[in-house]
């Protein structure tokens, strides 16, 4: 039965990302009085929420089961959009992102852990990167459909209608999550419920995993640098388009282009790994990210838009490569916890980068903020280039 989880996960991914609210999110927040600095503060609250709950939820998933965490996260996702419909003050938005952080913490480690162990049950774990790539592609296809419809819906029915549709889509994802089956794990036949290790045992084993795998640390740190910069590109490309004079009707088309750009990398990731090492792939993408951010800021307009699409195109490779490398080297007993630690550190890096990006963007412009992101990516690139030499 656990082999059928993959098909259910495909559908969950689709509905979880069929969110027309995202295409007008920044404009909706701005309409409700949220400035760039306030949005960045919300990003920091989100990152703090993830930091607080990431490891506890990862341990909980490893200790008691991944499905419970996924269901709880799905419930929170539904409530996020319902609350946003009535949000008019900073602290209401802050509450939403705090809940979103908890939801992210619940799913980040449990999601891939449940997928990998479901594949392990039917001895198809070698297909992990390929399936992650397909799932991410479904993510972007759903985002594309949401973007194309979202800008039109917002234009003719108002921003709030997009949030109603998004809440309905999240509810469908929640229903499908309930139908998932908890896969058996290698440790299940050894460890009975009453004899399960304590919280700190999971943490110590996970920390030991990273200490004994320095190559894993190198790969995921480079990926974290890219992810931190990508977070703010993903959040603020709408303001970039607005600043260079594009209509909101173009937002849906451009969002669709971004979603399409991410698909090839996800589908090709498993193929690339047959010819290149994971570390080389990630470092190359880090270089593209660095150049792309600088050119986006230096040449606002058509060239800048092409560079944004190029950055998203390259970034599509990252998730299948990094999560695959992490789970192939991990063990079922601590699978969710090691990914939670990865997500925790990534959130801290994102938090730190966000402070600088928010101050610079608010003091100068969104273009200056993109130059800052390019500088961050550049630092990561040359640091790991020096280590490789």
Coordinates of C-alpha atoms in Angstrom, one line a residue:
X1 CA 0.0 0.0 0.0
X2 CA 2.9 2.4 0.8
X3 CA 3.9 2.2 -2.9
X4 CA 0.7 4.0 -3.7
X5 CA 1.8 7.0 -1.6
X6 CA 3.8 8.3 -4.6
X7 CA 0.6 8.9 -6.6
X8 CA -1.1 10.5 -3.7
X9 CA 1.9 12.7 -3.1
X10 CA 1.8 13.8 -6.8
X11 CA -1.8 15.0 -6.2
X12 CA -1.0 16.7 -2.9
X13 CA 1.9 18.6 -4.5
X14 CA -0.4 19.7 -7.3
X15 CA -3.2 21.1 -5.1
X16 CA -0.8 22.4 -2.5
X17 CA 0.7 24.7 -5.2
X18 CA -2.5 25.5 -7.2
X19 CA -2.5 28.9 -5.4
X20 CA -3.7 31.8 -7.5
X21 CA -3.1 34.1 -4.4
X22 CA 0.7 33.9 -4.9
X23 CA 0.7 35.8 -8.2
X24 CA -0.7 39.0 -6.5
X25 CA 0.6 38.3 -3.0
X26 CA 3.0 41.2 -2.7
X27 CA 0.4 43.6 -4.2
X28 CA -2.3 42.2 -1.8
X29 CA 0.0 42.7 1.2
X30 CA 0.9 46.2 0.0
X31 CA -2.8 47.0 -0.4
X32 CA -3.3 46.0 3.2
X33 CA -0.5 48.4 4.3
X34 CA 2.5 46.1 4.3
X35 CA 5.8 47.8 3.3
X36 CA 8.9 46.0 2.0
X37 CA 10.5 46.2 5.4
X38 CA 7.4 44.8 7.0
X39 CA 7.4 41.9 4.6
X40 CA 11.0 41.2 5.3
X41 CA 10.2 41.3 9.1
X42 CA 7.5 38.7 8.4
X43 CA 10.2 36.6 6.5
X44 CA 12.3 36.9 9.7
X45 CA 9.4 35.8 11.8
X46 CA 8.8 32.9 9.5
X47 CA 12.4 31.9 9.7
X48 CA 12.4 32.2 13.5
X49 CA 9.3 30.0 13.6
X50 CA 11.0 27.4 11.5
X51 CA 14.1 27.6 13.7
X52 CA 12.1 27.0 16.8
X53 CA 10.0 24.1 15.5
X54 CA 12.2 22.5 12.8
X55 CA 14.2 20.0 14.9
X56 CA 11.4 19.1 17.4
X57 CA 9.0 18.3 14.5
X58 CA 11.7 16.3 12.7
X59 CA 12.4 14.2 15.7
X60 CA 8.6 13.8 16.2
X61 CA 8.3 12.5 12.6
X62 CA 11.1 10.0 13.1
X63 CA 9.9 8.9 16.5
X64 CA 6.1 8.6 16.0
X65 CA 5.5 8.8 12.2
X66 CA 5.6 11.2 9.3
X67 CA 1.9 11.2 8.3
X68 CA 0.8 12.9 11.6
X69 CA 3.1 15.8 10.9
X70 CA 2.1 16.1 7.3
X71 CA -1.6 16.2 8.3
X72 CA -1.0 18.9 10.9
X73 CA 1.0 21.0 8.5
X74 CA -1.8 20.7 5.9
X75 CA -4.4 21.9 8.5
X76 CA -2.3 25.0 9.2
X77 CA -1.9 25.7 5.5
X78 CA -5.7 25.9 5.1
X79 CA -6.0 28.3 8.1
X80 CA -3.2 30.5 6.7
X81 CA -5.3 31.6 3.7
X82 CA -8.5 31.9 5.7
X83 CA -6.8 34.3 8.1
X84 CA -5.2 36.3 5.3
X85 CA -8.7 37.1 4.0
X86 CA -9.3 39.2 7.2
X87 CA -5.7 40.5 7.6
X88 CA -5.4 44.3 7.8
X89 CA -2.6 44.8 10.3
X90 CA 1.1 43.8 10.6
X91 CA 0.5 41.4 13.5
X92 CA -2.2 39.5 11.6
X93 CA 0.3 38.9 8.8
X94 CA 2.9 38.1 11.4
X95 CA 0.6 35.4 12.8
X96 CA 0.1 33.9 9.4
X97 CA 3.8 33.6 8.6
X98 CA 4.4 32.2 12.1
X99 CA 1.8 29.4 11.4
X100 CA 3.4 29.0 8.0
X101 CA 6.7 28.4 9.6
X102 CA 5.3 25.7 11.8
X103 CA 3.6 24.1 8.8
X104 CA 6.9 24.2 6.9
X105 CA 8.7 22.7 9.9
X106 CA 6.1 19.9 10.0
X107 CA 6.5 19.0 6.4
X108 CA 10.1 19.7 5.5
X109 CA 11.7 16.6 7.1
X110 CA 8.6 14.4 7.1
X111 CA 7.7 14.9 3.4
X112 CA 10.9 13.5 1.8
X113 CA 11.4 11.0 4.6
X114 CA 7.9 9.5 3.9
X115 CA 8.6 9.5 0.2
X116 CA 12.1 7.8 0.5
X117 CA 10.8 5.1 2.9
X118 CA 7.8 4.5 0.7
X119 CA 10.2 3.8 -2.2
X120 CA 12.4 1.8 0.1
X121 CA 9.5 -0.4 1.0
X122 CA 9.1 -1.4 -2.7
X123 CA 12.9 -1.3 -3.3
X124 CA 12.7 1.7 -5.7
X125 CA 14.8 4.1 -3.7
X126 CA 17.2 4.6 -6.6
X127 CA 14.3 6.5 -8.3
X128 CA 14.2 9.1 -5.5
X129 CA 15.8 12.0 -7.5
X130 CA 13.6 11.2 -10.5
X131 CA 10.4 11.3 -8.5
X132 CA 11.4 14.4 -6.6
X133 CA 12.0 16.0 -9.9
X134 CA 8.6 15.0 -11.2
X135 CA 7.0 16.2 -8.0
X136 CA 8.7 19.6 -8.2
X137 CA 7.6 19.8 -11.9
X138 CA 4.0 19.2 -10.9
X139 CA 4.6 21.9 -8.3
X140 CA 5.6 24.3 -11.0
X141 CA 2.8 23.2 -13.4
X142 CA 0.3 23.9 -10.7
X143 CA 2.0 27.2 -10.0
X144 CA 1.9 28.0 -13.7
X145 CA -1.9 27.3 -14.0
X146 CA -2.4 29.4 -10.8
X147 CA -0.4 32.2 -12.2
X148 CA -2.2 32.3 -15.6
X149 CA -5.6 32.2 -13.9
X150 CA -4.6 34.2 -10.9
X151 CA -3.8 37.5 -12.6
X152 CA -7.1 37.3 -14.6
X153 CA -9.2 36.4 -11.5
X154 CA -7.6 39.3 -9.5
X155 CA -8.3 41.7 -12.3
X156 CA -12.0 40.9 -12.7
X157 CA -13.0 39.5 -9.2
X158 CA -10.5 41.2 -6.8
X159 CA -7.6 40.0 -4.8
X160 CA -9.7 38.4 -2.1
X161 CA -11.3 35.9 -4.6
X162 CA -7.8 34.5 -5.3
X163 CA -7.4 33.8 -1.6
X164 CA -10.8 32.0 -1.4
X165 CA -9.8 29.7 -4.3
X166 CA -6.4 29.1 -2.7
X167 CA -8.0 28.0 0.6
X168 CA -10.2 25.6 -1.3
X169 CA -7.1 24.1 -3.1
X170 CA -5.3 23.7 0.2
X171 CA -8.3 21.9 1.7
X172 CA -8.2 19.3 -1.1
X173 CA -4.5 18.8 -0.4
X174 CA -5.4 18.3 3.3
X175 CA -8.0 15.6 2.4
X176 CA -5.5 13.8 0.2
X177 CA -2.8 13.9 3.0
X178 CA -5.2 12.1 5.3
X179 CA -5.3 9.2 2.8
X180 CA -1.5 8.6 2.9
X181 CA -0.1 5.4 4.5
X182 CA 2.7 5.4 7.0
X183 CA 5.5 3.3 5.5
X184 CA 7.4 0.7 7.6
X185 CA 10.9 1.6 8.5
X186 CA 14.0 -0.5 9.0
X187 CA 14.0 0.3 12.7
X188 CA 10.3 -0.6 13.3
X189 CA 10.9 -4.3 13.9
X190 CA 13.7 -3.5 16.4
X191 CA 12.3 -0.6 18.4
X192 CA 8.9 -1.0 20.1
X193 CA 6.9 2.1 21.0
X194 CA 7.7 2.1 24.7
X195 CA 11.5 1.6 24.0
X196 CA 11.9 4.4 21.5
X197 CA 15.0 6.6 22.0
X198 CA 14.7 9.9 23.7
X199 CA 14.6 13.3 21.8
X200 CA 18.3 14.0 22.3
X201 CA 19.3 10.6 20.9
X202 CA 17.8 11.5 17.6
X203 CA 19.5 14.9 17.6
X204 CA 22.9 13.4 18.6
X205 CA 22.7 10.8 15.8
X206 CA 21.8 13.4 13.3
X207 CA 24.6 15.8 14.3
X208 CA 27.0 12.8 14.2
X209 CA 25.8 12.1 10.7
X210 CA 26.8 15.5 9.5
X211 CA 30.1 15.4 11.4
X212 CA 31.1 12.2 9.6
X213 CA 30.0 13.4 6.2
X214 CA 31.9 16.6 5.4
X215 CA 31.1 16.4 1.7
X216 CA 27.4 16.5 2.6
X217 CA 28.0 19.7 4.5
X218 CA 29.8 21.3 1.6
X219 CA 27.0 20.4 -0.9
X220 CA 24.1 21.5 1.3
X221 CA 25.9 24.8 2.4
X222 CA 26.3 25.9 -1.2
X223 CA 22.7 25.0 -1.8
X224 CA 21.6 27.0 1.2
X225 CA 23.4 30.0 -0.1
X226 CA 21.5 29.7 -3.4
X227 CA 18.2 29.1 -1.6
X228 CA 18.6 32.1 0.7
X229 CA 19.0 34.4 -2.3
X230 CA 16.3 32.6 -4.3
X231 CA 13.8 33.2 -1.4
X232 CA 13.9 36.9 -1.9
X233 CA 13.9 36.7 -5.6
X234 CA 10.8 34.5 -5.4
X235 CA 9.2 37.0 -2.9
X236 CA 10.0 40.2 -4.6
X237 CA 10.1 39.7 -8.4
X238 CA 6.6 41.3 -8.5
X239 CA 7.9 44.5 -7.0
X240 CA 10.8 44.4 -9.6
X241 CA 8.3 44.2 -12.4
X242 CA 6.2 46.9 -10.9
X243 CA 9.3 49.2 -10.5
X244 CA 10.3 48.8 -14.1
X245 CA 6.7 49.6 -15.3
X246 CA 4.9 46.4 -16.1
X247 CA 1.1 46.0 -15.6
X248 CA -0.3 43.4 -13.2
X249 CA -1.8 41.6 -16.2
X250 CA 1.8 40.7 -17.2
X251 CA 2.5 39.3 -13.7
X252 CA 0.6 36.1 -14.5
X253 CA 2.5 35.5 -17.7
X254 CA 5.9 36.1 -16.1
X255 CA 5.0 33.9 -13.1
X256 CA 4.1 31.2 -15.6
X257 CA 7.5 31.6 -17.3
X258 CA 9.2 31.2 -14.0
X259 CA 7.3 28.0 -13.3
X260 CA 8.1 26.6 -16.7
X261 CA 11.8 27.5 -16.3
X262 CA 12.1 25.4 -13.1
X263 CA 10.7 22.2 -14.7
X264 CA 13.6 21.2 -17.0
X265 CA 16.2 21.3 -14.2
X266 CA 14.0 19.1 -12.0
X267 CA 13.5 16.6 -14.8
X268 CA 17.2 16.5 -15.8
X269 CA 18.7 16.4 -12.3
X270 CA 18.8 12.6 -12.2
X271 CA 20.3 12.5 -15.7
X272 CA 23.0 15.0 -14.8
X273 CA 24.0 12.9 -11.8
X274 CA 25.0 10.1 -14.1
X275 CA 27.7 12.3 -15.7
X276 CA 28.7 14.9 -13.0
X277 CA 29.3 14.9 -9.3
X278 CA 26.6 16.6 -7.1
X279 CA 29.2 19.1 -5.7
X280 CA 30.2 20.2 -9.2
X281 CA 26.6 20.7 -10.3
X282 CA 25.7 22.8 -7.3
X283 CA 28.8 25.0 -7.5
X284 CA 28.1 25.6 -11.2
X285 CA 24.6 26.7 -10.4
X286 CA 26.0 29.0 -7.7
X287 CA 28.1 30.7 -10.3
X288 CA 25.1 31.2 -12.6
X289 CA 23.1 32.6 -9.7
X290 CA 25.8 35.1 -8.9
X291 CA 26.1 36.4 -12.5
X292 CA 22.3 36.4 -12.9
X293 CA 21.6 38.6 -9.9
X294 CA 24.2 41.2 -10.9
X295 CA 22.9 41.4 -14.4
X296 CA 19.3 41.6 -13.2
X297 CA 20.1 44.7 -11.2
X298 CA 22.5 46.3 -13.7
X299 CA 20.2 45.9 -16.7
X300 CA 16.6 46.4 -15.5
X301 CA 14.1 45.6 -18.2
X302 CA 14.2 42.8 -20.9
X303 CA 17.7 41.6 -20.0
X304 CA 16.9 41.6 -16.3
X305 CA 13.7 39.5 -16.9
X306 CA 15.8 37.0 -18.9
X307 CA 18.3 36.8 -16.1
X308 CA 15.6 36.1 -13.6
X309 CA 14.2 33.3 -15.7
X310 CA 17.8 31.9 -16.2
X311 CA 18.3 31.9 -12.4
X312 CA 15.1 29.9 -11.9
X313 CA 16.0 27.6 -14.7
X314 CA 19.3 26.7 -13.1
X315 CA 17.8 26.5 -9.6
X316 CA 15.5 23.7 -10.7
X317 CA 18.3 21.2 -10.5
X318 CA 19.2 21.9 -6.8
X319 CA 16.4 20.2 -4.9
X320 CA 16.5 16.7 -6.4
X321 CA 20.3 16.7 -6.3
X322 CA 20.6 17.9 -2.7
X323 CA 17.7 15.9 -1.2
X324 CA 18.8 12.8 -3.1
X325 CA 22.4 13.1 -1.8
X326 CA 21.2 13.6 1.7
X327 CA 18.7 10.7 1.8
X328 CA 21.0 8.2 0.0
X329 CA 23.6 8.8 2.7
X330 CA 21.1 8.9 5.6
X331 CA 19.2 6.1 7.5
X332 CA 15.5 5.7 8.0
X333 CA 15.7 6.1 11.8
X334 CA 16.8 9.7 11.6
X335 CA 15.8 10.6 8.0
X336 CA 13.4 13.4 9.0
X337 CA 15.6 14.8 11.7
X338 CA 18.7 15.2 9.4
X339 CA 16.6 17.1 6.8
X340 CA 15.1 19.2 9.6
X341 CA 18.6 20.2 10.7
X342 CA 19.4 21.1 7.1
X343 CA 16.2 23.2 6.9
X344 CA 17.0 24.9 10.2
X345 CA 20.4 26.0 9.1
X346 CA 19.0 27.2 5.8
X347 CA 16.4 29.3 7.7
X348 CA 19.2 30.9 9.8
X349 CA 21.1 31.8 6.6
X350 CA 17.9 33.1 5.0
X351 CA 17.1 35.1 8.1
X352 CA 20.6 36.7 8.1
X353 CA 20.5 37.5 4.3
X354 CA 17.0 38.9 4.7
X355 CA 18.1 41.6 7.2
X356 CA 20.6 43.0 4.8
X357 CA 18.2 42.7 1.8
X358 CA 15.4 44.4 3.7
X359 CA 17.4 47.3 4.9
X360 CA 19.0 48.0 1.5
X361 CA 15.8 47.5 -0.5
X362 CA 13.9 49.9 1.8
X363 CA 16.6 52.5 1.9
X364 CA 17.4 52.5 -1.8
X365 CA 15.4 50.3 -4.2
X366 CA 14.6 46.7 -5.1
X367 CA 17.4 46.8 -7.7
X368 CA 19.9 47.6 -4.9
X369 CA 18.5 44.6 -3.0
X370 CA 19.2 42.3 -6.0
X371 CA 22.8 43.6 -6.1
X372 CA 23.2 42.7 -2.5
X373 CA 21.8 39.1 -3.2
X374 CA 24.4 38.8 -6.0
X375 CA 27.1 39.8 -3.6
X376 CA 26.0 37.1 -1.2
X377 CA 26.0 34.4 -3.9
X378 CA 29.4 35.6 -5.0
X379 CA 30.8 35.2 -1.5
X380 CA 29.6 31.6 -1.3
X381 CA 30.9 30.9 -4.8
X382 CA 34.5 32.1 -4.2
X383 CA 34.6 30.6 -0.7
X384 CA 33.9 27.1 -2.0
X385 CA 35.9 27.6 -5.1
X386 CA 38.9 28.3 -2.9
X387 CA 38.2 25.2 -0.8
X388 CA 38.0 23.1 -3.9
X389 CA 41.4 24.2 -5.2

